[in-house]
């Protein structure tokens, strides 16, 4: 039978390699990435494949996969297509996903399943035997109500089965991975929302203040969203001095048109 755990906090006294700590920081500060997660986990316990899966209305959907070694085909995508077509309804992970959905942003559910514990022989043969996989270790969490994410880790015959001390390390890492992944999802959502807000503000500016150049509108839209001159420079890949010049020109044109021409009023006008 597959083994399951429910964890809500990192184990006391857990120690991680410096590369794993840096990996967690990288995971938390950037958009969700299967490759970054795999590198972080691999610094603690080696795994061959990682897949990020989202449960949409209880149905699993592959977000992204990554592999430790280079392959001439996308093994994760191929295997997920087979799984999605024939076997996901038989997966114990569906029950855990339902449990995680009821406790958003609070804990991580963990499932460990060897190939010989899979309930359907076809599933074992079509995926695990074909790809020489030995087992799967899954972390599930709900970053928000109704939204469940899974991080699946796979070992192959070259790596062998997870040893007890490796499972203990993964269990210690699991709550930290949940926190880092949740932070990444949140920052990505904020970034997407800000991009949409900036795009909408640019369109409005160019419609109401046609004297502005497209570049000046881009700067003003970012000012209204709260970005500093340095932040705008980094976002547009220009020098801060260029941003200052564009801002001065834009403010003069806005003032001439009787429109808001300072940060606070722009934020209220375009917000």
Tab-separated table of C-alpha atoms in Angstrom, residues 48-169:
chain	number	residue	atom	x	y	z
A	48	UNK	CA	15.325	11.599	-12.195
A	49	UNK	CA	12.091	13.371	-13.131
A	50	UNK	CA	9.838	16.060	-11.679
A	51	UNK	CA	6.406	17.113	-12.849
A	52	UNK	CA	4.260	20.045	-11.746
A	53	UNK	CA	0.563	19.227	-11.929
A	54	UNK	CA	-2.499	21.393	-11.334
A	55	UNK	CA	-5.880	19.931	-10.404
A	56	UNK	CA	-8.588	21.815	-12.287
A	57	UNK	CA	-12.063	20.732	-11.150
A	58	UNK	CA	-10.407	17.615	-9.751
A	59	UNK	CA	-8.856	16.748	-13.123
A	60	UNK	CA	-5.013	16.720	-13.255
A	61	UNK	CA	-3.312	18.955	-15.817
A	62	UNK	CA	0.427	19.009	-16.485
A	63	UNK	CA	2.003	22.428	-15.992
A	64	UNK	CA	5.645	21.568	-16.663
A	65	UNK	CA	8.129	18.716	-16.368
A	66	UNK	CA	11.883	18.476	-15.928
A	67	UNK	CA	14.518	15.730	-16.068
A	68	UNK	CA	17.855	15.313	-14.314
A	69	UNK	CA	19.477	13.941	-17.467
A	70	UNK	CA	19.075	15.044	-21.069
A	71	UNK	CA	16.699	12.925	-23.145
A	72	UNK	CA	15.853	12.938	-26.843
A	73	UNK	CA	12.134	13.170	-26.039
A	74	UNK	CA	9.875	14.704	-23.397
A	75	UNK	CA	9.462	11.706	-21.099
A	76	UNK	CA	7.355	13.573	-18.530
A	77	UNK	CA	4.850	14.831	-21.112
A	78	UNK	CA	4.603	11.438	-22.819
A	79	UNK	CA	3.975	9.602	-19.552
A	80	UNK	CA	1.478	12.183	-18.334
A	81	UNK	CA	-0.516	11.844	-21.559
A	82	UNK	CA	-0.822	8.089	-20.952
A	83	UNK	CA	-1.708	8.658	-17.291
A	84	UNK	CA	-4.302	11.299	-18.121
A	85	UNK	CA	-5.870	9.145	-20.823
A	86	UNK	CA	-6.239	5.942	-18.814
A	87	UNK	CA	-5.160	5.856	-15.177
A	88	UNK	CA	-5.593	9.027	-13.138
A	89	UNK	CA	-8.971	8.017	-11.673
A	90	UNK	CA	-7.266	5.018	-10.012
A	91	UNK	CA	-4.593	7.178	-8.370
A	92	UNK	CA	-4.552	7.549	-4.568
A	93	UNK	CA	-3.293	11.067	-5.164
A	94	UNK	CA	-6.832	12.128	-6.102
A	95	UNK	CA	-8.034	11.453	-2.548
A	96	UNK	CA	-5.123	13.447	-1.140
A	97	UNK	CA	-5.827	16.304	-3.548
A	98	UNK	CA	-9.356	16.498	-2.196
A	99	UNK	CA	-7.969	16.610	1.361
A	100	UNK	CA	-5.458	19.352	0.445
A	101	UNK	CA	-8.203	21.429	-1.195
A	102	UNK	CA	-10.026	21.631	2.145
A	103	UNK	CA	-6.964	23.057	3.942
A	104	UNK	CA	-5.574	25.801	1.666
A	105	UNK	CA	-2.182	27.349	2.468
A	106	UNK	CA	-1.852	25.315	5.673
A	107	UNK	CA	-0.157	21.981	5.064
A	108	UNK	CA	1.367	19.611	2.564
A	109	UNK	CA	0.096	16.085	1.925
A	110	UNK	CA	2.747	13.551	0.928
A	111	UNK	CA	2.355	10.248	-0.916
A	112	UNK	CA	5.053	7.619	-1.506
A	113	UNK	CA	4.192	4.838	-3.941
A	114	UNK	CA	6.452	2.129	-5.398
A	115	UNK	CA	5.789	0.776	-8.876
A	116	UNK	CA	4.692	-2.586	-7.456
A	117	UNK	CA	2.063	-0.810	-5.313
A	118	UNK	CA	0.187	0.708	-8.261
A	119	UNK	CA	-3.400	-0.595	-8.332
A	120	UNK	CA	-3.563	-1.099	-12.123
A	121	UNK	CA	-1.152	-3.400	-13.988
A	122	UNK	CA	-1.492	-1.421	-17.220
A	123	UNK	CA	-0.413	1.760	-15.452
A	124	UNK	CA	2.664	-0.001	-14.104
A	125	UNK	CA	3.579	-1.523	-17.480
A	126	UNK	CA	2.740	1.435	-19.741
A	127	UNK	CA	4.717	3.980	-17.730
A	128	UNK	CA	6.889	2.582	-14.954
A	129	UNK	CA	8.182	-0.535	-16.704
A	130	UNK	CA	8.552	1.228	-20.041
A	131	UNK	CA	10.544	4.120	-18.553
A	132	UNK	CA	12.350	1.963	-15.953
A	133	UNK	CA	10.838	3.944	-13.059
A	134	UNK	CA	10.902	2.510	-9.558
A	135	UNK	CA	8.602	4.825	-7.577
A	136	UNK	CA	6.952	8.201	-7.118
A	137	UNK	CA	7.076	10.666	-4.235
A	138	UNK	CA	4.336	13.314	-4.363
A	139	UNK	CA	3.851	16.592	-2.488
A	140	UNK	CA	0.376	18.176	-2.660
A	141	UNK	CA	-0.738	21.542	-1.379
A	142	UNK	CA	-3.445	24.113	-2.034
A	143	UNK	CA	-1.979	27.624	-2.424
A	144	UNK	CA	-5.538	29.003	-2.451
A	145	UNK	CA	-9.034	27.699	-1.894
A	146	UNK	CA	-10.020	25.244	-4.623
A	147	UNK	CA	-6.570	25.274	-6.266
A	148	UNK	CA	-4.409	22.198	-5.695
A	149	UNK	CA	-0.863	21.743	-6.979
A	150	UNK	CA	1.233	18.571	-6.996
A	151	UNK	CA	4.999	18.136	-7.227
A	152	UNK	CA	5.701	14.584	-8.417
A	153	UNK	CA	9.212	13.144	-8.003
A	154	UNK	CA	10.290	9.973	-9.822
A	155	UNK	CA	13.252	7.640	-9.343
A	156	UNK	CA	14.493	5.207	-11.997
A	157	UNK	CA	16.433	1.938	-11.891
A	158	UNK	CA	19.790	3.739	-12.015
A	159	UNK	CA	18.975	5.489	-8.744
A	160	UNK	CA	17.118	2.595	-7.124
A	161	UNK	CA	14.475	2.847	-4.435
A	162	UNK	CA	14.347	5.666	-1.910
A	163	UNK	CA	16.166	4.611	1.221
A	164	UNK	CA	14.663	5.339	4.682
A	165	UNK	CA	17.098	8.189	5.325
A	166	UNK	CA	16.241	9.726	1.930
A	167	UNK	CA	12.513	9.592	2.694
A	168	UNK	CA	13.235	11.269	6.026
A	169	UNK	CA	15.096	14.065	4.204
